[in-house]
Tab-separated table of C-alpha atoms and ligand atoms in Angstrom:
chain	number	residue	atom	x	y	z
A	21	HIS	CA	0.000	0.000	0.000
A	22	ASP	CA	1.202	3.507	-0.827
A	23	ALA	CA	1.319	4.742	2.777
A	24	GLY	CA	3.924	2.106	3.600
A	25	LYS	CA	6.312	2.982	0.771
A	26	TYR	CA	9.485	5.030	0.952
A	27	SER	CA	8.999	8.431	-0.649
A	28	PRO	CA	11.690	9.937	-2.914
A	29	THR	CA	14.595	11.303	-0.833
A	30	LEU	CA	13.610	14.890	-1.684
A	31	GLY	CA	9.976	14.228	-0.742
A	32	PHE	CA	7.011	13.605	-3.058
A	33	ASP	CA	6.826	16.023	-5.996
A	34	GLU	CA	3.196	16.661	-5.097
A	35	CYS	CA	4.162	17.604	-1.547
A	36	ARG	CA	6.928	19.931	-2.789
A	37	GLU	CA	4.440	21.502	-5.225
A	38	ALA	CA	1.925	22.073	-2.414
A	39	ILE	CA	4.659	23.706	-0.296
A	40	ALA	CA	5.684	25.957	-3.220
A	41	GLU	CA	2.079	27.019	-3.698
A	42	MET	CA	1.630	27.665	0.000
A	43	GLU	CA	4.792	29.804	0.261
A	44	ARG	CA	3.724	31.775	-2.805
A	45	GLU	CA	0.249	32.331	-1.393
A	46	LEU	CA	1.279	33.223	2.170
A	47	PHE	CA	4.543	35.100	1.653
A	48	GLY	CA	4.936	35.784	-2.070
A	49	VAL	CA	8.035	33.559	-2.301
A	50	THR	CA	8.643	32.261	-5.845
A	51	LEU	CA	9.743	28.621	-5.743
A	52	ASP	CA	9.946	25.676	-8.111
A	53	ILE	CA	10.011	22.177	-6.760
A	54	GLU	CA	13.750	21.961	-7.476
A	55	ASN	CA	14.160	24.627	-4.778
A	56	ILE	CA	12.615	22.388	-2.101
A	57	ILE	CA	13.687	19.375	-0.058
A	58	VAL	CA	11.304	17.893	2.508
A	59	GLY	CA	12.849	16.390	5.639
A	60	GLN	CA	11.927	15.043	9.026
A	61	SER	CA	12.131	18.334	10.958
A	62	SER	CA	14.062	21.556	10.847
A	63	THR	CA	16.472	20.072	13.405
A	64	GLN	CA	17.408	17.218	11.067
A	65	LEU	CA	17.534	19.495	8.034
A	66	THR	CA	19.790	22.000	9.819
A	67	HIS	CA	22.117	19.153	10.786
A	68	ASP	CA	22.224	17.980	7.178
A	69	LEU	CA	22.793	21.550	5.982
A	70	PHE	CA	25.906	21.881	8.169
A	71	ILE	CA	27.312	18.708	6.616
A	72	THR	CA	26.312	19.799	3.110
A	73	LEU	CA	27.690	23.336	3.235
A	74	ALA	CA	30.704	23.310	5.530
A	75	ASN	CA	33.897	21.416	6.237
A	76	PRO	CA	34.591	20.107	9.761
A	77	GLY	CA	36.955	22.975	10.680
A	78	ASP	CA	34.931	25.838	9.195
A	79	LYS	CA	33.602	28.788	11.157
A	80	ILE	CA	29.902	29.344	11.769
A	81	LEU	CA	28.542	32.722	12.828
A	82	LEU	CA	25.704	32.771	15.358
A	83	PHE	CA	24.223	35.788	17.037
A	84	ASP	CA	24.103	36.248	20.801
A	85	PRO	CA	21.483	35.524	21.973
A	86	THR	CA	20.239	32.783	19.678
A	87	TYR	CA	18.522	29.376	19.678
A	88	ALA	CA	20.204	27.194	22.312
A	89	ASN	CA	20.311	24.045	20.181
A	90	TYR	CA	22.583	25.441	17.437
A	91	PRO	CA	25.971	25.160	19.195
A	92	GLY	CA	25.398	21.481	20.061
A	93	GLN	CA	24.122	20.747	16.556
A	94	ILE	CA	27.184	22.400	15.022
A	95	LYS	CA	29.602	20.478	17.234
A	96	MET	CA	27.879	17.214	16.420
A	97	ALA	CA	27.821	17.760	12.657
A	98	LEU	CA	31.218	19.503	12.341
A	99	ARG	CA	33.498	18.356	15.138
A	100	ASP	CA	36.215	20.982	14.744
A	101	ALA	CA	34.001	23.881	13.760
A	102	LYS	CA	34.593	27.209	15.453
A	103	ILE	CA	31.496	29.081	16.549
A	104	VAL	CA	31.817	32.839	16.228
A	105	ARG	CA	29.278	35.000	18.066
A	106	GLN	CA	28.022	38.489	17.335
A	107	ARG	CA	26.250	40.272	20.168
A	108	VAL	CA	23.034	41.931	19.051
A	109	LEU	CA	21.457	42.802	22.398
A	110	ASP	CA	22.557	45.918	24.247
A	111	VAL	CA	22.453	44.498	27.756
A	112	GLY	CA	22.738	47.908	29.450
A	113	ARG	CA	19.741	49.417	27.651
A	114	TRP	CA	18.024	46.040	27.341
A	115	GLU	CA	17.125	46.506	23.701
A	116	TYR	CA	18.451	45.298	20.366
A	117	LYS	CA	21.211	47.390	18.819
A	118	SER	CA	20.311	49.575	15.844
A	119	GLU	CA	20.402	47.970	12.403
A	120	GLU	CA	23.340	50.204	11.430
A	121	GLU	CA	25.351	49.163	14.473
A	122	MET	CA	24.590	45.477	13.873
A	123	ALA	CA	25.547	45.787	10.198
A	124	GLU	CA	28.871	47.458	11.093
A	125	ASP	CA	29.663	44.818	13.726
A	126	PHE	CA	28.743	42.095	11.258
A	127	LYS	CA	31.021	43.396	8.505
A	128	GLU	CA	33.911	43.663	10.928
A	129	ILE	CA	33.422	40.140	12.353
A	130	TYR	CA	32.863	38.651	8.899
A	131	GLU	CA	36.049	40.259	7.576
A	132	ARG	CA	38.065	38.909	10.497
A	133	GLU	CA	36.577	35.411	10.781
A	134	LYS	CA	35.290	34.566	7.280
A	135	PRO	CA	32.510	32.241	8.495
A	136	LYS	CA	31.177	29.699	6.008
A	137	ILE	CA	27.638	29.924	7.395
A	138	VAL	CA	25.651	32.672	9.115
A	139	LEU	CA	22.577	31.233	10.825
A	140	PHE	CA	19.712	32.954	12.624
A	141	PRO	CA	15.997	32.497	13.326
A	142	SER	CA	13.487	35.184	12.334
A	143	PRO	CA	11.407	35.756	14.446
A	144	ASP	CA	14.066	34.759	16.936
A	145	ASN	CA	14.065	32.240	19.723
A	146	PRO	CA	14.676	33.352	22.532
A	147	SER	CA	14.197	37.103	21.947
A	148	SER	CA	11.168	37.093	19.583
A	149	GLN	CA	12.815	39.975	17.684
A	150	VAL	CA	12.752	40.196	13.882
A	151	PHE	CA	15.900	41.467	12.155
A	152	GLY	CA	15.168	44.398	9.821
A	153	ASP	CA	15.582	44.420	6.042
A	154	ASN	CA	18.715	46.567	5.971
A	155	PHE	CA	20.638	44.310	8.319
A	156	VAL	CA	19.560	41.114	6.560
A	157	LYS	CA	20.388	42.641	3.173
A	158	THR	CA	23.874	43.427	4.487
A	159	ILE	CA	24.298	39.817	5.656
A	160	ALA	CA	23.035	38.493	2.298
A	161	ASP	CA	25.329	40.771	0.259
A	162	VAL	CA	28.403	40.085	2.374
A	163	CYS	CA	27.762	36.304	2.244
A	164	HIS	CA	27.285	36.483	-1.513
A	165	GLU	CA	30.551	38.397	-1.979
A	166	GLY	CA	32.482	36.075	0.317
A	167	ASN	CA	30.948	32.828	-0.968
A	168	SER	CA	29.319	31.986	2.366
A	169	PHE	CA	25.741	30.955	3.108
A	170	MET	CA	23.039	32.777	5.049
A	171	ILE	CA	20.570	30.355	6.641
A	172	ILE	CA	17.318	31.801	7.985
A	173	ASP	CA	15.469	29.533	10.395
A	174	TYR	CA	11.768	30.274	9.859
A	175	ALA	CA	10.334	28.148	12.692
A	176	TYR	CA	8.127	31.119	13.699
A	177	LYS	CA	7.567	32.779	10.322
A	178	THR	CA	3.767	32.652	10.444
A	179	GLN	CA	3.782	34.154	13.932
A	180	CYS	CA	5.154	37.574	13.047
A	181	PHE	CA	3.252	40.339	14.871
A	182	ILE	CA	4.806	43.275	13.024
A	183	THR	CA	4.604	44.055	9.286
A	184	PRO	CA	6.728	41.246	7.818
A	185	PRO	CA	10.104	42.413	6.483
A	186	SER	CA	10.539	42.108	2.729
A	187	TYR	CA	13.146	39.325	3.027
A	188	PHE	CA	10.284	37.034	4.128
A	189	SER	CA	9.410	36.953	0.408
A	190	TRP	CA	12.915	36.535	-1.018
A	191	SER	CA	13.410	33.625	-3.357
A	192	PRO	CA	16.562	31.499	-3.786
A	193	SER	CA	16.562	32.460	-7.463
A	194	ASP	CA	17.242	36.074	-6.393
A	195	TYR	CA	19.544	35.156	-3.502
A	196	PRO	CA	21.311	31.868	-4.341
A	197	ASN	CA	23.394	31.984	-1.123
A	198	MET	CA	20.284	32.242	1.042
A	199	ILE	CA	18.744	29.120	2.515
A	200	ALA	CA	15.405	29.056	4.341
A	201	VAL	CA	14.657	26.292	6.865
A	202	HIS	CA	11.035	25.595	7.749
A	203	SER	CA	9.508	23.567	10.518
A	204	ASN	CA	6.086	22.006	10.648
A	205	SER	CA	6.175	22.138	14.455
A	206	LYS	CA	5.225	25.653	15.459
A	207	TRP	CA	2.976	27.003	12.738
A	208	GLY	CA	0.629	24.030	12.901
A	209	ARG	CA	1.013	23.789	16.708
A	210	GLY	CA	2.031	20.144	16.294
A	211	LEU	CA	5.502	19.870	17.776
A	212	GLY	CA	5.555	16.090	17.662
A	213	ARG	CA	4.651	15.891	13.973
A	214	ARG	CA	8.138	15.652	12.588
A	215	LEU	CA	8.264	17.349	9.202
A	216	GLY	CA	10.151	20.309	7.798
A	217	TRP	CA	11.521	21.600	4.520
A	218	VAL	CA	14.296	23.722	3.093
A	219	ASP	CA	14.152	26.273	0.250
A	220	ALA	CA	17.465	26.798	-1.530
A	221	SER	CA	19.124	26.980	-4.922
A	222	PRO	CA	18.893	23.747	-6.982
A	223	GLU	CA	22.651	23.156	-6.423
A	224	VAL	CA	22.220	23.153	-2.638
A	225	ILE	CA	19.098	20.965	-2.856
A	226	ASP	CA	20.955	18.530	-5.075
A	227	ALA	CA	23.825	18.263	-2.576
A	228	MET	CA	21.389	17.917	0.331
A	229	GLU	CA	19.674	15.042	-1.431
A	230	ARG	CA	22.886	13.036	-1.192
A	231	VAL	CA	23.347	13.884	2.479
A	232	GLN	CA	19.715	13.124	3.330
A	233	GLN	CA	20.003	9.767	1.560
A	234	CYS	CA	22.519	8.864	4.270
A	235	SER	CA	20.775	10.534	7.238
A	236	ILE	CA	17.070	9.615	7.014
A	237	LEU	CA	16.733	8.161	3.496
A	238	CYS	CA	13.416	9.968	3.017
A	239	PRO	CA	10.856	12.032	4.933
A	240	ASP	CA	7.858	10.298	6.490
A	241	THR	CA	5.357	9.164	3.862
A	242	MET	CA	2.152	9.368	5.916
A	243	HIS	CA	2.920	12.841	7.177
A	244	GLN	CA	3.575	14.023	3.625
A	245	PHE	CA	0.232	12.561	2.483
A	246	ALA	CA	-1.600	14.337	5.287
A	247	PHE	CA	0.312	17.596	4.783
A	248	MET	CA	-0.218	17.865	1.034
A	249	ALA	CA	-3.904	16.943	1.260
A	250	TYR	CA	-4.403	19.536	3.984
A	251	LEU	CA	-2.449	22.280	2.184
A	252	LYS	CA	-4.312	21.787	-1.092
A	253	ARG	CA	-7.738	21.883	0.513
A	254	ALA	CA	-6.999	24.650	3.000
A	255	LEU	CA	-5.412	26.890	0.348
A	256	ARG	CA	-8.364	26.382	-1.985
A	257	ASN	CA	-11.080	27.145	0.580
A	258	GLY	CA	-9.152	29.925	2.365
A	259	SER	CA	-9.153	28.157	5.739
A	260	LEU	CA	-5.358	28.075	5.986
A	261	LYS	CA	-5.031	31.856	6.058
A	262	ARG	CA	-7.903	32.143	8.540
A	263	TYR	CA	-6.381	29.485	10.790
A	264	LEU	CA	-2.941	31.111	10.754
A	265	GLU	CA	-4.433	34.526	11.528
A	266	GLU	CA	-6.310	33.050	14.493
A	267	VAL	CA	-3.238	31.302	15.856
A	268	LYS	CA	-1.090	34.395	15.409
A	269	GLU	CA	-3.694	36.548	17.146
A	270	GLY	CA	-3.740	34.107	20.088
A	271	TYR	CA	0.036	34.364	20.489
A	272	ARG	CA	0.000	38.135	20.033
A	273	LYS	CA	-2.558	38.518	22.829
A	274	ALA	CA	-0.628	36.155	25.115
A	275	ALA	CA	2.516	38.221	24.414
A	276	GLU	CA	0.648	41.397	25.347
A	277	VAL	CA	-0.666	39.890	28.589
A	278	THR	CA	2.865	38.725	29.451
A	279	ILE	CA	4.449	42.144	28.928
A	280	GLU	CA	1.666	43.868	30.889
A	281	ALA	CA	2.002	41.366	33.740
A	282	ILE	CA	5.786	41.867	33.891
A	283	LYS	CA	5.266	45.636	34.114
A	284	GLU	CA	2.495	45.370	36.686
A	285	TYR	CA	4.036	42.789	39.000
A	286	LEU	CA	7.823	42.770	38.566
A	287	ASP	CA	8.792	45.913	36.706
A	288	MET	CA	11.920	44.255	35.278
A	289	PRO	CA	13.292	45.156	31.815
A	290	CYS	CA	11.874	42.945	29.052
A	291	LEU	CA	11.685	42.856	25.248
A	292	VAL	CA	8.379	43.440	23.473
A	293	PRO	CA	7.927	40.391	21.203
A	294	GLN	CA	7.746	41.093	17.450
A	295	GLY	CA	6.694	37.493	16.775
A	296	GLY	CA	7.120	33.972	18.115
A	297	LEU	CA	6.533	32.621	21.583
A	298	TYR	CA	8.924	34.303	23.989
A	299	THR	CA	10.218	37.338	25.775
A	300	LEU	CA	13.463	37.952	27.622
A	301	MET	CA	13.481	39.505	31.074
A	302	LYS	CA	16.544	40.916	32.812
A	303	VAL	CA	16.622	39.682	36.403
A	304	GLY	CA	19.878	41.397	37.411
A	305	GLU	CA	21.458	38.349	39.093
A	306	ASP	CA	22.814	34.976	37.966
A	307	SER	CA	19.800	33.508	36.198
A	308	ASP	CA	20.631	29.832	36.944
A	309	GLU	CA	20.300	30.638	40.652
A	310	PHE	CA	17.245	32.872	40.155
A	311	VAL	CA	15.392	30.170	38.222
A	312	LYS	CA	16.106	27.473	40.818
A	313	ARG	CA	14.969	29.500	43.798
A	314	VAL	CA	11.873	30.912	42.062
A	315	LEU	CA	10.803	27.474	40.885
A	316	LYS	CA	11.284	25.941	44.331
A	317	ASN	CA	9.336	28.669	46.093
A	318	THR	CA	6.576	29.483	43.620
A	319	GLY	CA	6.244	26.584	41.147
A	320	VAL	CA	6.794	29.079	38.279
A	321	LEU	CA	9.356	28.016	35.699
A	322	PHE	CA	11.543	30.512	33.836
A	323	ILE	CA	14.232	29.314	31.449
A	324	PRO	CA	17.759	30.441	32.428
A	325	GLY	CA	19.278	32.615	29.709
A	326	ARG	CA	22.877	31.393	29.606
A	327	GLY	CA	22.182	28.568	27.127
A	328	PHE	CA	21.178	31.175	24.531
A	329	GLY	CA	24.419	33.139	24.881
A	330	GLU	CA	26.625	34.982	27.369
A	331	SER	CA	24.559	38.159	27.003
A	332	LEU	CA	21.718	36.430	28.863
A	333	LYS	CA	23.565	35.217	31.946
A	334	GLU	CA	21.473	37.559	34.059
A	335	ALA	CA	18.233	37.085	32.116
A	336	VAL	CA	15.481	34.517	31.684
A	337	ARG	CA	13.363	33.433	28.742
A	338	ILE	CA	9.631	33.446	29.326
A	339	SER	CA	7.447	31.277	27.120
A	340	TYR	CA	3.808	32.363	26.761
A	341	GLY	CA	3.203	29.713	24.077
A	342	PRO	CA	1.709	27.055	26.356
A	343	HIS	CA	-0.810	29.529	27.832
A	344	VAL	CA	-2.528	31.049	24.788
A	345	GLU	CA	-5.813	29.472	25.774
A	346	ASN	CA	-5.656	30.546	29.383
A	347	THR	CA	-3.760	33.782	29.780
A	348	ASP	CA	-4.917	34.115	33.419
A	349	VAL	CA	-2.243	31.539	34.245
A	350	ILE	CA	0.367	34.012	33.007
A	351	LYS	CA	-0.872	36.737	35.370
A	352	GLU	CA	-1.123	34.282	38.252
A	353	GLY	CA	2.497	33.194	37.650
A	354	PHE	CA	3.871	36.736	37.808
A	355	LYS	CA	1.732	37.540	40.853
A	356	ARG	CA	3.202	34.600	42.734
A	357	VAL	CA	6.752	35.540	41.768
A	358	ALA	CA	6.145	39.159	42.838
A	359	GLU	CA	4.856	37.985	46.218
A	360	TYR	CA	7.872	35.741	46.689
A	361	LEU	CA	10.317	38.513	45.721
A	362	GLY	CA	8.526	40.915	48.046
A	363	LYS	CA	7.484	43.174	45.183
A	364	SER	CA	3.742	43.147	45.724
B	1	PLP	C1	14.440	28.543	16.218
B	1	PLP	C2	14.045	27.107	16.237
B	1	PLP	N1	14.432	26.294	15.237
B	1	PLP	C3	14.092	25.004	15.224
B	1	PLP	C4	13.353	24.425	16.230
B	1	PLP	C5	13.019	22.976	16.154
B	1	PLP	O1	12.176	22.718	15.059
B	1	PLP	P1	11.718	21.246	14.640
B	1	PLP	O2	10.616	20.849	15.571
B	1	PLP	O3	11.262	21.376	13.233
B	1	PLP	O4	12.905	20.356	14.771
B	1	PLP	C6	12.941	25.219	17.301
B	1	PLP	C7	12.184	24.641	18.422
B	1	PLP	O5	11.978	25.215	19.437
B	1	PLP	C8	13.293	26.593	17.301
B	1	PLP	O6	12.924	27.396	18.293
C-alpha cells in the first residue's frame, strides 16, 4: 500500500508543489520544486545543511542571543568547527542594537573570521525579535561576496506580529546563497509531527539530497500525504489563512498579557515580542540561581538565559506559548513571583 512505501529522498513532488504554492500564497516567495527538499524536521535538516555546506573545521557565525540548540548541533555535525558570536542585544539598555550598528559589527566580524555559514531564526528564539531588512540585506550581500551561506530559520515565520520584512518573500533564485529552513512544528502547533523543509538553490538541494540519503533516506510518507492533502484543501477554501491569523492573534494577545504582567508585578526590563513565543526579562542576578529558587518557592518556571548566549547570563526566557488558551495563568504566575520577591 502507498502509505507504507518510501517516498523519494527529496519528498514527493506533489508535496513539494503544495509547499511551493503555500509559500507563494502566504509570503509571495517564488519557488519551483527543485528549490525544495522535505525532511523530518528543521532540526534534522539544519544538521544535514551543516554537513552539506561546511567542512569540519569551518567557522559558523551565530548571534548572541540565539537558539540554544545550534551550538550542540554544530559540534555534532562539524566536530572541529569554530562558533563565532556576534552580540546583538545591548544588555545595558536592554534593547536590540540599531540595524546600522549590527551591520557594522557584522562586517567587521565577517572580515576577520570569514565564516562559512551565518545562521539565525526570524522571528528569533529566545528574543522574539525580527531582524530588519537593511541588516539582513547586508548579511546576504556580504555572504554572496564572500561565498558563504546565510541560513534563515523560519520556525516562527507565520507568527510575526509586526509588518513582515521584505526578506520574508525573497526567493533562492534572487539570492542563491540564502537558505530558508522551515519547521512544521510551530505554525501548525504540532511539535511532535516531525516534518520540515528547506528552500534553496537547486545546487544546494541537489547536494542535500545526497546527504539526506545517508541521514534519514526519506521524509515520512504518511505525514507528507496528510500535509499535502491539507495544504491543497486549506489553500483552496481559504481556511489556511484564517487558521494562521487566528493562531497568530492568540500568540500576540498572550505576548501582550505577558508584557503587561511583567510591568504590573515585577517591573523588570523585558523585550516586546515582534513574533514567536517568547520574551526575555533581565533579572539582574545569575539567572541559573534565580530560576532554581523561584521554581522551588513558587512553582513558576523561567528558562535560564545562559544557554542562549553569554549576554543572557542575568536574564530569563519566558514562554507564553503554552498559555494562549488561558492567559490568566500568566498573570497568576507573575503575581506569585512578585509575592515571593517581596514586590507586591
Ligand atoms: C528557532 C528554532 N528552530 C528550530 C526548532 C526545532 O524545530 P523542529 O521541531 O522542526 O525540529 C525550534 C524549536 O523550538 C526553534 O525554536
